[in-house]
Amino acid sequence: MLLAGGQGSRLYALTNNIAKPAVPFGAKYRIIDFPLSNCINSGIDTVGVLTQYQPLVLNEYIGNGQPWDLDRNFGGVHVLSPYQKKAKSAWYEGTANAIYQNLNFIKMYNPEYVLILSGDHIYKMDYSKMLKAHIEKNADCTIAAIEVPLKEASRFGILNTNEDNSIYEFEEKPKQPKSTLASMGIYIFTAEKMYKYLEADEENPNSSKDFGKDVLPAMLNAGERMFAYRFEGYWKDVGTISSLLESNMDLLGEPPAFDVGDSDWKIHSRNPLAPPEYLGENAVVKNSMLALGSEVYGSVQDSLISSNVIIEEGASVKDSVIMSGTVIKKGATVEYSIIDENVTVEEGASIGEPKDVAKGIAVLGRNITVGKNVQVKGGDIVDKNIEGEGK
Amino acid sequence: MSAVGVIFSNIHDENVPELSRQRTMASIPYGGRYRLIDFALSNFVNSGITTVGVITKNNYQSLMDHLGSGKDWDLARKTGGLILLPPFGASNSEGLYKNRMEALRNITGFLNRRNEDYVVMSDCDGVFRIDLSDVIDFHERKQADLTIVYHEEDVAVGADRTIIKTEEDGRVSDFKQNVVPSKKKEKVFINIVVINRQFLLRFINDSAAHGLDKGNDVSLFKNMKNLKIYGYEFRGYHASIDSLGTYFSHNMELLNKTVRDELFGARDIYTKVRDSAPSKYGSDSHVKNSLISDGCVVEGTVENSILFRGVKIGKGAVIKNSIIMQDSIIGEKVITDCVITDKNVVIRDNRILSGCDIQPYFIPKGTMI
């Protein structure tokens, strides 16, 4: 069960019209490609995707699940949005409530175990190994966890564990963390236990209906067998502008911090219907990633360029992420920025400032035009057209 | 209008023997991430023809691997869709078909079961984008028995072409094969035919009865006086692949933006997808006037070249005027000029390889140099 309903408000203009899991990533992917690919690569072929906020792009992208081999006669991928019920209709309130409202879906498949995922992390993980650990420990709930730096620990749910990885304490965003083992928001439940605690949580008027805040502490207090599953490897929450840019940049370099070209663990996605990318006579492309259908006549450095992007002669792009269909016209410069889909940056415009002096990352939202010679400062977030100098 | 498509995947295999030694003409890689059949199939799908039979003869493993269920062309359907038509008739002693009429005779069962009015036949030697519904409209308007598509172009010495002459209203008055080239452009038949299905079925029967099917590939035209054969002019970009030299030069034409925009501008040429990562360019890469496909890792210099999916170019390598096919690995400091490597070729460090533009140096599939 993949929780994909979040608004992702800290991505500002990038999630005005689309849900966070549908945000483009890594030149050709969307964030949701990572958990979906992990599922199919781990042998999980029945996936419910819970959507709520701005689901159109996400629904269209998932479609029948064919890009992930999840178009099945039995199982496959299902988009689950809130629906009208006889007694009471409600939006999803909190992660636990979202799953609770879909218990009938889960029960149709009569599973022994349920895996709960979130749609805003970039990582490659074999869930079947986690399930194996869950079964070996005879656990009621297993929580995937990763070591994080001490100074960041208070942003996460922290697990305090015994030597056998059993959890004795669970602290949601503690001010004084006792350990640095952070929950990744990936849970495996033994199905019957999950049903029981979700139903109980629903009855509790004081609950905020969240797994981390309510359900997991309740299970721990009741003495259920809860274990941490230690994950080592690349894992990044891309919930903020800066972490999104940083995580994109982790795909560059040799070897990259995160390798999407790994043929043993392919990241599946919908592929653009486009010819190979074209680099012109004066193109300069260094330490970058380009996707199909893009055309580069200017210079691109330390950047990720999605499909069907055009970078005209004399334009330069540095330390940036440019999403599909965007056009950077002659002489425009883009530095330390994220530019969303189908944006036009007119001639001579300058977006963002050099990375080492910029206050922050400049962001242009989708489908806008930034006029001739307009300057957008580092850290500015723009989601409307800006008129340029007269014609 | 309703039409069923038929693709001849093997007919021109002898055109480019280097590339079709282990595959059909249809599955020859082209343009960085395509196979020749992608253009024929995309033309059908984009013209609303969604039942397509693909006639195969030999070496069609790579073709089947490429086509799969047809889903990448939106042709995995319950009604119609992609239908492979492998050789038929093992029970008689005649063996595999030898020409187009015999191939058609082998698929009379398929043609009989369809209920479309027309059959549109296409070969796989052309790279172009055509709206076939216009051809069918023309065919209906002229109430033709047979409409053939032609393109006005120069004809090179020795090129295997069928050249037609038409009257003012488009009716075909004459055809010749392998003519001596003249200075002016000729009307060249580009191997697309629209024909009434019932008429085709009758014709197949008749010609079998009269032994006409033993002749050459254009026996359909022989009865020109009695049949209403019309020529439809295709005015767009058309590349005809009939030798390794034209294969090379037409691929290189894709570096021209006008050609590329005409073929791919609408973003509707379908091909098998591979879920490769986006291509990656190292800190010392220099790439000019080239097409680079997904999954490539470029660390060296690439000029006026086409890299297929998953190609790796080592540090200090200089690749000029070359076509490097899928998953080939070019070592460090390798220099190539006018080279075509087939799939999975490995060129070890420091090698220098060169051909020339009219006779590129070809390296067969899987070779290690």
PDB file of N, CA, C and O in Angstrom, chain B residues 294-316:
ATOM      1  N   ASP B 294      19.302   6.886 -24.897  1.00  0.00           N
ATOM      2  CA  ASP B 294      19.268   6.630 -23.460  1.00  0.00           C
ATOM      3  C   ASP B 294      20.226   5.503 -23.078  1.00  0.00           C
ATOM      4  O   ASP B 294      20.530   4.617 -23.857  1.00  0.00           O
ATOM      5  N   GLY B 295      20.695   5.580 -21.860  1.00  0.00           N
ATOM      6  CA  GLY B 295      21.590   4.550 -21.352  1.00  0.00           C
ATOM      7  C   GLY B 295      23.045   4.697 -21.777  1.00  0.00           C
ATOM      8  O   GLY B 295      23.883   3.906 -21.370  1.00  0.00           O
ATOM      9  N   CYS B 296      23.359   5.705 -22.608  1.00  0.00           N
ATOM     10  CA  CYS B 296      24.751   5.897 -23.028  1.00  0.00           C
ATOM     11  C   CYS B 296      25.553   6.539 -21.899  1.00  0.00           C
ATOM     12  O   CYS B 296      25.022   7.310 -21.112  1.00  0.00           O
ATOM     13  N   VAL B 297      26.842   6.223 -21.866  1.00  0.00           N
ATOM     14  CA  VAL B 297      27.756   6.923 -20.966  1.00  0.00           C
ATOM     15  C   VAL B 297      28.896   7.443 -21.821  1.00  0.00           C
ATOM     16  O   VAL B 297      29.642   6.661 -22.412  1.00  0.00           O
ATOM     17  N   VAL B 298      29.000   8.756 -21.938  1.00  0.00           N
ATOM     18  CA  VAL B 298      29.978   9.359 -22.840  1.00  0.00           C
ATOM     19  C   VAL B 298      31.062  10.044 -22.014  1.00  0.00           C
ATOM     20  O   VAL B 298      30.789  10.997 -21.285  1.00  0.00           O
ATOM     21  N   GLU B 299      32.295   9.538 -22.136  1.00  0.00           N
ATOM     22  CA  GLU B 299      33.412  10.171 -21.427  1.00  0.00           C
ATOM     23  C   GLU B 299      34.366  10.839 -22.415  1.00  0.00           C
ATOM     24  O   GLU B 299      35.210  11.631 -22.034  1.00  0.00           O
ATOM     25  N   GLY B 300      34.272  10.480 -23.694  1.00  0.00           N
ATOM     26  CA  GLY B 300      35.210  10.988 -24.686  1.00  0.00           C
ATOM     27  C   GLY B 300      34.574  11.984 -25.640  1.00  0.00           C
ATOM     28  O   GLY B 300      33.629  12.685 -25.296  1.00  0.00           O
ATOM     29  N   THR B 301      35.116  12.025 -26.873  1.00  0.00           N
ATOM     30  CA  THR B 301      34.654  12.982 -27.879  1.00  0.00           C
ATOM     31  C   THR B 301      33.799  12.265 -28.918  1.00  0.00           C
ATOM     32  O   THR B 301      34.176  11.197 -29.401  1.00  0.00           O
ATOM     33  N   VAL B 302      32.664  12.864 -29.258  1.00  0.00           N
ATOM     34  CA  VAL B 302      31.775  12.287 -30.267  1.00  0.00           C
ATOM     35  C   VAL B 302      31.368  13.394 -31.230  1.00  0.00           C
ATOM     36  O   VAL B 302      30.843  14.422 -30.797  1.00  0.00           O
ATOM     37  N   GLU B 303      31.633  13.208 -32.505  1.00  0.00           N
ATOM     38  CA  GLU B 303      31.253  14.227 -33.492  1.00  0.00           C
ATOM     39  C   GLU B 303      30.533  13.592 -34.668  1.00  0.00           C
ATOM     40  O   GLU B 303      30.950  12.547 -35.166  1.00  0.00           O
ATOM     41  N   ASN B 304      29.498  14.238 -35.152  1.00  0.00           N
ATOM     42  CA  ASN B 304      28.760  13.805 -36.345  1.00  0.00           C
ATOM     43  C   ASN B 304      28.438  12.315 -36.291  1.00  0.00           C
ATOM     44  O   ASN B 304      28.638  11.595 -37.260  1.00  0.00           O
ATOM     45  N   SER B 305      27.969  11.855 -35.175  1.00  0.00           N
ATOM     46  CA  SER B 305      27.770  10.412 -35.009  1.00  0.00           C
ATOM     47  C   SER B 305      26.425  10.109 -34.366  1.00  0.00           C
ATOM     48  O   SER B 305      25.743  11.003 -33.864  1.00  0.00           O
ATOM     49  N   ILE B 306      26.059   8.834 -34.414  1.00  0.00           N
ATOM     50  CA  ILE B 306      24.819   8.381 -33.789  1.00  0.00           C
ATOM     51  C   ILE B 306      25.151   7.259 -32.822  1.00  0.00           C
ATOM     52  O   ILE B 306      25.743   6.248 -33.217  1.00  0.00           O
ATOM     53  N   LEU B 307      24.811   7.447 -31.564  1.00  0.00           N
ATOM     54  CA  LEU B 307      25.029   6.402 -30.568  1.00  0.00           C
ATOM     55  C   LEU B 307      23.685   5.786 -30.200  1.00  0.00           C
ATOM     56  O   LEU B 307      22.758   6.490 -29.812  1.00  0.00           O
ATOM     57  N   PHE B 308      23.597   4.463 -30.320  1.00  0.00           N
ATOM     58  CA  PHE B 308      22.386   3.745 -29.916  1.00  0.00           C
ATOM     59  C   PHE B 308      22.382   3.578 -28.400  1.00  0.00           C
ATOM     60  O   PHE B 308      23.296   3.980 -27.697  1.00  0.00           O
ATOM     61  N   ARG B 309      21.316   2.903 -27.925  1.00  0.00           N
ATOM     62  CA  ARG B 309      21.127   2.781 -26.483  1.00  0.00           C
ATOM     63  C   ARG B 309      22.261   2.008 -25.812  1.00  0.00           C
ATOM     64  O   ARG B 309      22.753   1.020 -26.334  1.00  0.00           O
ATOM     65  N   GLY B 310      22.641   2.475 -24.645  1.00  0.00           N
ATOM     66  CA  GLY B 310      23.560   1.725 -23.796  1.00  0.00           C
ATOM     67  C   GLY B 310      24.992   1.675 -24.286  1.00  0.00           C
ATOM     68  O   GLY B 310      25.750   0.798 -23.880  1.00  0.00           O
ATOM     69  N   VAL B 311      25.387   2.604 -25.156  1.00  0.00           N
ATOM     70  CA  VAL B 311      26.767   2.616 -25.657  1.00  0.00           C
ATOM     71  C   VAL B 311      27.664   3.333 -24.646  1.00  0.00           C
ATOM     72  O   VAL B 311      27.259   4.309 -24.024  1.00  0.00           O
ATOM     73  N   LYS B 312      28.888   2.811 -24.492  1.00  0.00           N
ATOM     74  CA  LYS B 312      29.840   3.477 -23.603  1.00  0.00           C
ATOM     75  C   LYS B 312      31.046   3.955 -24.404  1.00  0.00           C
ATOM     76  O   LYS B 312      31.639   3.181 -25.151  1.00  0.00           O
ATOM     77  N   ILE B 313      31.387   5.216 -24.256  1.00  0.00           N
ATOM     78  CA  ILE B 313      32.534   5.793 -24.957  1.00  0.00           C
ATOM     79  C   ILE B 313      33.578   6.169 -23.914  1.00  0.00           C
ATOM     80  O   ILE B 313      33.329   7.023 -23.062  1.00  0.00           O
ATOM     81  N   GLY B 314      34.754   5.525 -23.987  1.00  0.00           N
ATOM     82  CA  GLY B 314      35.773   5.708 -22.955  1.00  0.00           C
ATOM     83  C   GLY B 314      36.456   7.067 -23.023  1.00  0.00           C
ATOM     84  O   GLY B 314      36.311   7.819 -23.990  1.00  0.00           O
ATOM     85  N   LYS B 315      37.209   7.353 -21.980  1.00  0.00           N
ATOM     86  CA  LYS B 315      37.934   8.633 -21.883  1.00  0.00           C
ATOM     87  C   LYS B 315      38.940   8.753 -23.024  1.00  0.00           C
ATOM     88  O   LYS B 315      39.616   7.787 -23.372  1.00  0.00           O
ATOM     89  N   GLY B 316      39.023   9.926 -23.595  1.00  0.00           N
ATOM     90  CA  GLY B 316      40.036  10.177 -24.623  1.00  0.00           C
ATOM     91  C   GLY B 316      39.701   9.579 -25.983  1.00  0.00           C
ATOM     92  O   GLY B 316      40.433   9.780 -26.943  1.00  0.00           O
TER      93      GLY B 316
END
